[in-house]
Amino acid sequence: MNRASLLDLNAVIAIAAHGNFRAAAAELRMSPSALSRVVAMLEGQLGVRLFNRTTRSVALTEAGEQFLLHVRPALREIDTAFTTVSELGGRPSGTIRINASEGAALQILDPIIFTFLRRYPDMQVDLVTEGRLVDIVAAGFDAGIRLAEAVPQDMVAIPLGQEQRLVVACSPAYLSGRIAPETPADLLAHRCICQRMPGGSIWRWEFEKRGDQLTMDVKGPLTLDNHNVIKKAALAGFGIAFMAESLILDELRDGSLVQLLADWTPAFPGLRLYYSSHRHVTAGFRAFIDVVKAAQSATP
């Protein structure tokens, strides 16, 4: 039987990651039709279908899942071999794949990612943002960036940035003619902007004051699943939002949003860069860690 090429194997991984041929083809810098032919030829060689295709989506078959289970770690070893040898020739090169939440990605772009790429022009960073927490090893990522509380205990974790704080905020227009809440319980009399989590559940707002903890099921006219959209709704006066302070600092400073219940929203440990203790640390990834540590030491 003819053996599959690296292109064939990377094609399967890209399609599985994106769930459609067009996005996978863009990542691989080829046309969707060419990518479809690559997969069809590979399926012909294997004698099984790797994907179930519909007009709207592409999903792995059971055979495809088993195939990917063995292919991913093998490709990581091949990539490590190429990177390790190339590093003997000079400055770091290669690609670092990072999984992060949208908020984390926005916070690290300027101080970390941009600094790293300017310093090491032969390196590439593939930054994937998504709300759900993924197994970075199984998904083929070199590292993840999440809040400290979400980092698996078996990972190496490096502090990244300052402590974080969630802020209850609304526009002055919303407060006009209303009594501002003084306790979390007062929110039940207000219109709140609810947030749908990646798994489909509605986020319950959590508060703490001098050891007392409260969890609230708030109600309101809007349920949204994107932080930037929630901020826009709050600015438009549609209700009270509960968001990361880092996302609305400018609005709090210029007064377009007003903070509420500040004594019920203490700071908590911030972001962490984390990776498997069993991964081979390439020169490129080691350089990236050094940039993270330097940025952290410069953080007030």
PDB file of N, CA and C in Angstrom, residues 169-243:
ATOM      1  N   ALA A 169     -20.881  46.418  35.752  1.00  0.00           N
ATOM      2  CA  ALA A 169     -20.878  47.768  35.177  1.00  0.00           C
ATOM      3  C   ALA A 169     -22.110  47.984  34.309  1.00  0.00           C
ATOM      4  N   CYS A 170     -22.454  49.249  34.159  1.00  0.00           N
ATOM      5  CA  CYS A 170     -23.549  49.635  33.280  1.00  0.00           C
ATOM      6  C   CYS A 170     -23.302  51.059  32.799  1.00  0.00           C
ATOM      7  N   SER A 171     -24.106  51.507  31.866  1.00  0.00           N
ATOM      8  CA  SER A 171     -23.964  52.877  31.365  1.00  0.00           C
ATOM      9  C   SER A 171     -24.681  53.854  32.296  1.00  0.00           C
ATOM     10  N   PRO A 172     -24.247  55.104  32.343  1.00  0.00           N
ATOM     11  CA  PRO A 172     -24.980  56.115  33.119  1.00  0.00           C
ATOM     12  C   PRO A 172     -26.432  56.236  32.677  1.00  0.00           C
ATOM     13  N   ALA A 173     -26.691  56.029  31.393  1.00  0.00           N
ATOM     14  CA  ALA A 173     -28.061  56.125  30.877  1.00  0.00           C
ATOM     15  C   ALA A 173     -28.952  55.060  31.507  1.00  0.00           C
ATOM     16  N   TYR A 174     -28.397  53.851  31.690  1.00  0.00           N
ATOM     17  CA  TYR A 174     -29.205  52.802  32.316  1.00  0.00           C
ATOM     18  C   TYR A 174     -29.555  53.168  33.757  1.00  0.00           C
ATOM     19  N   LEU A 175     -28.618  53.761  34.479  1.00  0.00           N
ATOM     20  CA  LEU A 175     -28.847  54.097  35.883  1.00  0.00           C
ATOM     21  C   LEU A 175     -29.794  55.283  36.070  1.00  0.00           C
ATOM     22  N   SER A 176     -29.973  56.067  35.035  1.00  0.00           N
ATOM     23  CA  SER A 176     -30.817  57.256  35.150  1.00  0.00           C
ATOM     24  C   SER A 176     -32.235  56.855  35.569  1.00  0.00           C
ATOM     25  N   GLY A 177     -32.679  57.383  36.697  1.00  0.00           N
ATOM     26  CA  GLY A 177     -34.011  57.074  37.188  1.00  0.00           C
ATOM     27  C   GLY A 177     -34.104  55.773  37.945  1.00  0.00           C
ATOM     28  N   ARG A 178     -32.962  55.078  38.139  1.00  0.00           N
ATOM     29  CA  ARG A 178     -32.954  53.821  38.877  1.00  0.00           C
ATOM     30  C   ARG A 178     -32.057  53.945  40.104  1.00  0.00           C
ATOM     31  N   ILE A 179     -32.295  53.110  41.099  1.00  0.00           N
ATOM     32  CA  ILE A 179     -31.455  53.056  42.292  1.00  0.00           C
ATOM     33  C   ILE A 179     -30.340  52.044  42.051  1.00  0.00           C
ATOM     34  N   ALA A 180     -29.095  52.457  42.164  1.00  0.00           N
ATOM     35  CA  ALA A 180     -27.960  51.559  41.925  1.00  0.00           C
ATOM     36  C   ALA A 180     -27.966  50.433  42.952  1.00  0.00           C
ATOM     37  N   PRO A 181     -27.663  49.208  42.531  1.00  0.00           N
ATOM     38  CA  PRO A 181     -27.628  48.086  43.478  1.00  0.00           C
ATOM     39  C   PRO A 181     -26.504  48.272  44.499  1.00  0.00           C
ATOM     40  N   GLU A 182     -26.813  47.951  45.765  1.00  0.00           N
ATOM     41  CA  GLU A 182     -25.815  48.038  46.829  1.00  0.00           C
ATOM     42  C   GLU A 182     -25.337  46.667  47.276  1.00  0.00           C
ATOM     43  N   THR A 183     -26.097  45.636  46.966  1.00  0.00           N
ATOM     44  CA  THR A 183     -25.713  44.252  47.258  1.00  0.00           C
ATOM     45  C   THR A 183     -26.039  43.408  46.034  1.00  0.00           C
ATOM     46  N   PRO A 184     -25.422  42.239  45.898  1.00  0.00           N
ATOM     47  CA  PRO A 184     -25.764  41.373  44.764  1.00  0.00           C
ATOM     48  C   PRO A 184     -27.247  41.041  44.689  1.00  0.00           C
ATOM     49  N   ALA A 185     -27.908  40.918  45.833  1.00  0.00           N
ATOM     50  CA  ALA A 185     -29.334  40.591  45.819  1.00  0.00           C
ATOM     51  C   ALA A 185     -30.159  41.668  45.125  1.00  0.00           C
ATOM     52  N   ASP A 186     -29.667  42.894  45.163  1.00  0.00           N
ATOM     53  CA  ASP A 186     -30.387  43.997  44.510  1.00  0.00           C
ATOM     54  C   ASP A 186     -30.433  43.835  42.992  1.00  0.00           C
ATOM     55  N   LEU A 187     -29.551  43.016  42.441  1.00  0.00           N
ATOM     56  CA  LEU A 187     -29.532  42.804  40.991  1.00  0.00           C
ATOM     57  C   LEU A 187     -30.821  42.149  40.503  1.00  0.00           C
ATOM     58  N   LEU A 188     -31.510  41.456  41.389  1.00  0.00           N
ATOM     59  CA  LEU A 188     -32.753  40.783  40.989  1.00  0.00           C
ATOM     60  C   LEU A 188     -33.823  41.774  40.572  1.00  0.00           C
ATOM     61  N   ALA A 189     -33.675  43.016  40.977  1.00  0.00           N
ATOM     62  CA  ALA A 189     -34.631  44.055  40.590  1.00  0.00           C
ATOM     63  C   ALA A 189     -34.166  44.835  39.361  1.00  0.00           C
ATOM     64  N   HIS A 190     -33.064  44.391  38.765  1.00  0.00           N
ATOM     65  CA  HIS A 190     -32.497  45.105  37.618  1.00  0.00           C
ATOM     66  C   HIS A 190     -32.492  44.224  36.368  1.00  0.00           C
ATOM     67  N   ARG A 191     -32.316  44.882  35.238  1.00  0.00           N
ATOM     68  CA  ARG A 191     -32.162  44.186  33.947  1.00  0.00           C
ATOM     69  C   ARG A 191     -30.672  43.893  33.748  1.00  0.00           C
ATOM     70  N   CYS A 192     -30.332  42.617  33.689  1.00  0.00           N
ATOM     71  CA  CYS A 192     -28.929  42.218  33.532  1.00  0.00           C
ATOM     72  C   CYS A 192     -28.714  41.587  32.159  1.00  0.00           C
ATOM     73  N   ILE A 193     -27.504  41.693  31.667  1.00  0.00           N
ATOM     74  CA  ILE A 193     -27.139  41.084  30.385  1.00  0.00           C
ATOM     75  C   ILE A 193     -26.526  39.731  30.683  1.00  0.00           C
ATOM     76  N   CYS A 194     -27.241  38.681  30.350  1.00  0.00           N
ATOM     77  CA  CYS A 194     -26.815  37.324  30.688  1.00  0.00           C
ATOM     78  C   CYS A 194     -25.790  36.823  29.677  1.00  0.00           C
ATOM     79  N   GLN A 195     -24.963  35.870  30.117  1.00  0.00           N
ATOM     80  CA  GLN A 195     -23.927  35.310  29.249  1.00  0.00           C
ATOM     81  C   GLN A 195     -24.107  33.806  29.113  1.00  0.00           C
ATOM     82  N   ARG A 196     -24.151  33.350  27.871  1.00  0.00           N
ATOM     83  CA  ARG A 196     -24.226  31.914  27.604  1.00  0.00           C
ATOM     84  C   ARG A 196     -22.808  31.357  27.480  1.00  0.00           C
ATOM     85  N   MET A 197     -22.518  30.298  28.213  1.00  0.00           N
ATOM     86  CA  MET A 197     -21.199  29.684  28.205  1.00  0.00           C
ATOM     87  C   MET A 197     -21.038  28.779  26.978  1.00  0.00           C
ATOM     88  N   PRO A 198     -19.776  28.395  26.629  1.00  0.00           N
ATOM     89  CA  PRO A 198     -19.564  27.558  25.446  1.00  0.00           C
ATOM     90  C   PRO A 198     -20.346  26.249  25.458  1.00  0.00           C
ATOM     91  N   GLY A 199     -20.586  25.680  26.647  1.00  0.00           N
ATOM     92  CA  GLY A 199     -21.346  24.439  26.721  1.00  0.00           C
ATOM     93  C   GLY A 199     -22.844  24.619  26.629  1.00  0.00           C
ATOM     94  N   GLY A 200     -23.319  25.878  26.611  1.00  0.00           N
ATOM     95  CA  GLY A 200     -24.742  26.145  26.479  1.00  0.00           C
ATOM     96  C   GLY A 200     -25.422  26.629  27.745  1.00  0.00           C
ATOM     97  N   SER A 201     -24.782  26.452  28.900  1.00  0.00           N
ATOM     98  CA  SER A 201     -25.391  26.879  30.158  1.00  0.00           C
ATOM     99  C   SER A 201     -25.282  28.404  30.321  1.00  0.00           C
ATOM    100  N   ILE A 202     -26.136  28.970  31.157  1.00  0.00           N
ATOM    101  CA  ILE A 202     -26.103  30.404  31.446  1.00  0.00           C
ATOM    102  C   ILE A 202     -25.209  30.629  32.660  1.00  0.00           C
ATOM    103  N   TRP A 203     -24.262  31.538  32.514  1.00  0.00           N
ATOM    104  CA  TRP A 203     -23.292  31.799  33.583  1.00  0.00           C
ATOM    105  C   TRP A 203     -23.978  32.409  34.799  1.00  0.00           C
ATOM    106  N   ARG A 204     -23.690  31.842  35.956  1.00  0.00           N
ATOM    107  CA  ARG A 204     -24.203  32.357  37.222  1.00  0.00           C
ATOM    108  C   ARG A 204     -23.170  33.327  37.794  1.00  0.00           C
ATOM    109  N   TRP A 205     -23.591  34.540  38.132  1.00  0.00           N
ATOM    110  CA  TRP A 205     -22.673  35.571  38.613  1.00  0.00           C
ATOM    111  C   TRP A 205     -22.215  35.241  40.036  1.00  0.00           C
ATOM    112  N   GLU A 206     -20.907  35.308  40.260  1.00  0.00           N
ATOM    113  CA  GLU A 206     -20.326  34.938  41.555  1.00  0.00           C
ATOM    114  C   GLU A 206     -19.732  36.169  42.242  1.00  0.00           C
ATOM    115  N   PHE A 207     -20.011  36.279  43.541  1.00  0.00           N
ATOM    116  CA  PHE A 207     -19.548  37.427  44.325  1.00  0.00           C
ATOM    117  C   PHE A 207     -18.901  36.960  45.629  1.00  0.00           C
ATOM    118  N   GLU A 208     -18.041  37.812  46.170  1.00  0.00           N
ATOM    119  CA  GLU A 208     -17.389  37.494  47.440  1.00  0.00           C
ATOM    120  C   GLU A 208     -17.074  38.795  48.187  1.00  0.00           C
ATOM    121  N   LYS A 209     -17.318  38.779  49.498  1.00  0.00           N
ATOM    122  CA  LYS A 209     -16.995  39.928  50.331  1.00  0.00           C
ATOM    123  C   LYS A 209     -16.656  39.434  51.739  1.00  0.00           C
ATOM    124  N   ARG A 210     -15.402  39.644  52.129  1.00  0.00           N
ATOM    125  CA  ARG A 210     -14.915  39.242  53.446  1.00  0.00           C
ATOM    126  C   ARG A 210     -15.293  37.802  53.792  1.00  0.00           C
ATOM    127  N   GLY A 211     -15.081  36.915  52.848  1.00  0.00           N
ATOM    128  CA  GLY A 211     -15.332  35.495  53.068  1.00  0.00           C
ATOM    129  C   GLY A 211     -16.732  35.035  52.728  1.00  0.00           C
ATOM    130  N   ASP A 212     -17.668  35.957  52.609  1.00  0.00           N
ATOM    131  CA  ASP A 212     -19.038  35.593  52.227  1.00  0.00           C
ATOM    132  C   ASP A 212     -19.117  35.456  50.708  1.00  0.00           C
ATOM    133  N   GLN A 213     -19.629  34.336  50.243  1.00  0.00           N
ATOM    134  CA  GLN A 213     -19.737  34.078  48.814  1.00  0.00           C
ATOM    135  C   GLN A 213     -21.198  33.939  48.413  1.00  0.00           C
ATOM    136  N   LEU A 214     -21.537  34.540  47.270  1.00  0.00           N
ATOM    137  CA  LEU A 214     -22.896  34.477  46.749  1.00  0.00           C
ATOM    138  C   LEU A 214     -22.853  34.125  45.263  1.00  0.00           C
ATOM    139  N   THR A 215     -23.827  33.369  44.819  1.00  0.00           N
ATOM    140  CA  THR A 215     -23.977  33.060  43.405  1.00  0.00           C
ATOM    141  C   THR A 215     -25.379  33.458  42.973  1.00  0.00           C
ATOM    142  N   MET A 216     -25.474  34.235  41.903  1.00  0.00           N
ATOM    143  CA  MET A 216     -26.758  34.802  41.495  1.00  0.00           C
ATOM    144  C   MET A 216     -27.158  34.324  40.102  1.00  0.00           C
ATOM    145  N   ASP A 217     -28.435  33.953  39.957  1.00  0.00           N
ATOM    146  CA  ASP A 217     -29.041  33.719  38.648  1.00  0.00           C
ATOM    147  C   ASP A 217     -29.751  35.004  38.247  1.00  0.00           C
ATOM    148  N   VAL A 218     -29.105  35.805  37.429  1.00  0.00           N
ATOM    149  CA  VAL A 218     -29.681  37.101  37.051  1.00  0.00           C
ATOM    150  C   VAL A 218     -30.593  36.950  35.838  1.00  0.00           C
ATOM    151  N   LYS A 219     -31.422  37.963  35.627  1.00  0.00           N
ATOM    152  CA  LYS A 219     -32.360  37.961  34.505  1.00  0.00           C
ATOM    153  C   LYS A 219     -32.237  39.270  33.736  1.00  0.00           C
ATOM    154  N   GLY A 220     -32.627  39.222  32.467  1.00  0.00           N
ATOM    155  CA  GLY A 220     -32.574  40.439  31.677  1.00  0.00           C
ATOM    156  C   GLY A 220     -33.044  40.223  30.256  1.00  0.00           C
ATOM    157  N   PRO A 221     -33.023  41.280  29.445  1.00  0.00           N
ATOM    158  CA  PRO A 221     -33.576  41.219  28.089  1.00  0.00           C
ATOM    159  C   PRO A 221     -32.670  40.544  27.072  1.00  0.00           C
ATOM    160  N   LEU A 222     -31.391  40.374  27.424  1.00  0.00           N
ATOM    161  CA  LEU A 222     -30.435  39.844  26.453  1.00  0.00           C
ATOM    162  C   LEU A 222     -29.628  38.693  27.043  1.00  0.00           C
ATOM    163  N   THR A 223     -29.416  37.666  26.233  1.00  0.00           N
ATOM    164  CA  THR A 223     -28.474  36.595  26.561  1.00  0.00           C
ATOM    165  C   THR A 223     -27.493  36.502  25.398  1.00  0.00           C
ATOM    166  N   LEU A 224     -26.217  36.742  25.685  1.00  0.00           N
ATOM    167  CA  LEU A 224     -25.190  36.835  24.648  1.00  0.00           C
ATOM    168  C   LEU A 224     -24.040  35.893  24.973  1.00  0.00           C
ATOM    169  N   ASP A 225     -23.205  35.614  23.961  1.00  0.00           N
ATOM    170  CA  ASP A 225     -22.098  34.677  24.193  1.00  0.00           C
ATOM    171  C   ASP A 225     -20.737  35.239  23.788  1.00  0.00           C
ATOM    172  N   ASN A 226     -20.661  36.547  23.604  1.00  0.00           N
ATOM    173  CA  ASN A 226     -19.408  37.164  23.193  1.00  0.00           C
ATOM    174  C   ASN A 226     -19.167  38.406  24.041  1.00  0.00           C
ATOM    175  N   HIS A 227     -17.956  38.525  24.605  1.00  0.00           N
ATOM    176  CA  HIS A 227     -17.670  39.622  25.523  1.00  0.00           C
ATOM    177  C   HIS A 227     -17.779  40.989  24.856  1.00  0.00           C
ATOM    178  N   ASN A 228     -17.308  41.094  23.638  1.00  0.00           N
ATOM    179  CA  ASN A 228     -17.380  42.387  22.951  1.00  0.00           C
ATOM    180  C   ASN A 228     -18.826  42.791  22.669  1.00  0.00           C
ATOM    181  N   VAL A 229     -19.671  41.815  22.368  1.00  0.00           N
ATOM    182  CA  VAL A 229     -21.084  42.098  22.132  1.00  0.00           C
ATOM    183  C   VAL A 229     -21.760  42.502  23.442  1.00  0.00           C
ATOM    184  N   ILE A 230     -21.392  41.817  24.535  1.00  0.00           N
ATOM    185  CA  ILE A 230     -21.938  42.177  25.849  1.00  0.00           C
ATOM    186  C   ILE A 230     -21.562  43.614  26.198  1.00  0.00           C
ATOM    187  N   LYS A 231     -20.312  43.983  25.955  1.00  0.00           N
ATOM    188  CA  LYS A 231     -19.883  45.351  26.238  1.00  0.00           C
ATOM    189  C   LYS A 231     -20.683  46.356  25.420  1.00  0.00           C
ATOM    190  N   LYS A 232     -20.901  46.050  24.167  1.00  0.00           N
ATOM    191  CA  LYS A 232     -21.655  46.967  23.308  1.00  0.00           C
ATOM    192  C   LYS A 232     -23.081  47.141  23.825  1.00  0.00           C
ATOM    193  N   ALA A 233     -23.687  46.041  24.282  1.00  0.00           N
ATOM    194  CA  ALA A 233     -25.047  46.111  24.816  1.00  0.00           C
ATOM    195  C   ALA A 233     -25.091  46.945  26.092  1.00  0.00           C
ATOM    196  N   ALA A 234     -24.066  46.792  26.937  1.00  0.00           N
ATOM    197  CA  ALA A 234     -24.003  47.584  28.167  1.00  0.00           C
ATOM    198  C   ALA A 234     -23.839  49.066  27.846  1.00  0.00           C
ATOM    199  N   LEU A 235     -22.996  49.386  26.882  1.00  0.00           N
ATOM    200  CA  LEU A 235     -22.795  50.786  26.492  1.00  0.00           C
ATOM    201  C   LEU A 235     -24.070  51.390  25.926  1.00  0.00           C
ATOM    202  N   ALA A 236     -24.889  50.557  25.294  1.00  0.00           N
ATOM    203  CA  ALA A 236     -26.145  51.035  24.709  1.00  0.00           C
ATOM    204  C   ALA A 236     -27.249  51.174  25.746  1.00  0.00           C
ATOM    205  N   GLY A 237     -26.956  50.787  27.013  1.00  0.00           N
ATOM    206  CA  GLY A 237     -27.926  50.990  28.079  1.00  0.00           C
ATOM    207  C   GLY A 237     -28.951  49.894  28.245  1.00  0.00           C
ATOM    208  N   PHE A 238     -28.672  48.681  27.715  1.00  0.00           N
ATOM    209  CA  PHE A 238     -29.657  47.607  27.798  1.00  0.00           C
ATOM    210  C   PHE A 238     -29.614  46.828  29.111  1.00  0.00           C
ATOM    211  N   GLY A 239     -28.687  47.159  30.003  1.00  0.00           N
ATOM    212  CA  GLY A 239     -28.676  46.489  31.291  1.00  0.00           C
ATOM    213  C   GLY A 239     -27.308  46.495  31.933  1.00  0.00           C
ATOM    214  N   ILE A 240     -27.213  45.737  33.023  1.00  0.00           N
ATOM    215  CA  ILE A 240     -25.974  45.626  33.782  1.00  0.00           C
ATOM    216  C   ILE A 240     -25.199  44.414  33.290  1.00  0.00           C
ATOM    217  N   ALA A 241     -23.894  44.584  33.089  1.00  0.00           N
ATOM    218  CA  ALA A 241     -23.032  43.498  32.609  1.00  0.00           C
ATOM    219  C   ALA A 241     -22.032  43.117  33.686  1.00  0.00           C
ATOM    220  N   PHE A 242     -21.513  41.912  33.569  1.00  0.00           N
ATOM    221  CA  PHE A 242     -20.480  41.399  34.477  1.00  0.00           C
ATOM    222  C   PHE A 242     -19.348  40.922  33.592  1.00  0.00           C
ATOM    223  N   MET A 243     -18.225  41.670  33.566  1.00  0.00           N
ATOM    224  CA  MET A 243     -17.176  41.417  32.595  1.00  0.00           C
ATOM    225  C   MET A 243     -15.801  41.536  33.223  1.00  0.00           C
TER     226      MET A 243
END
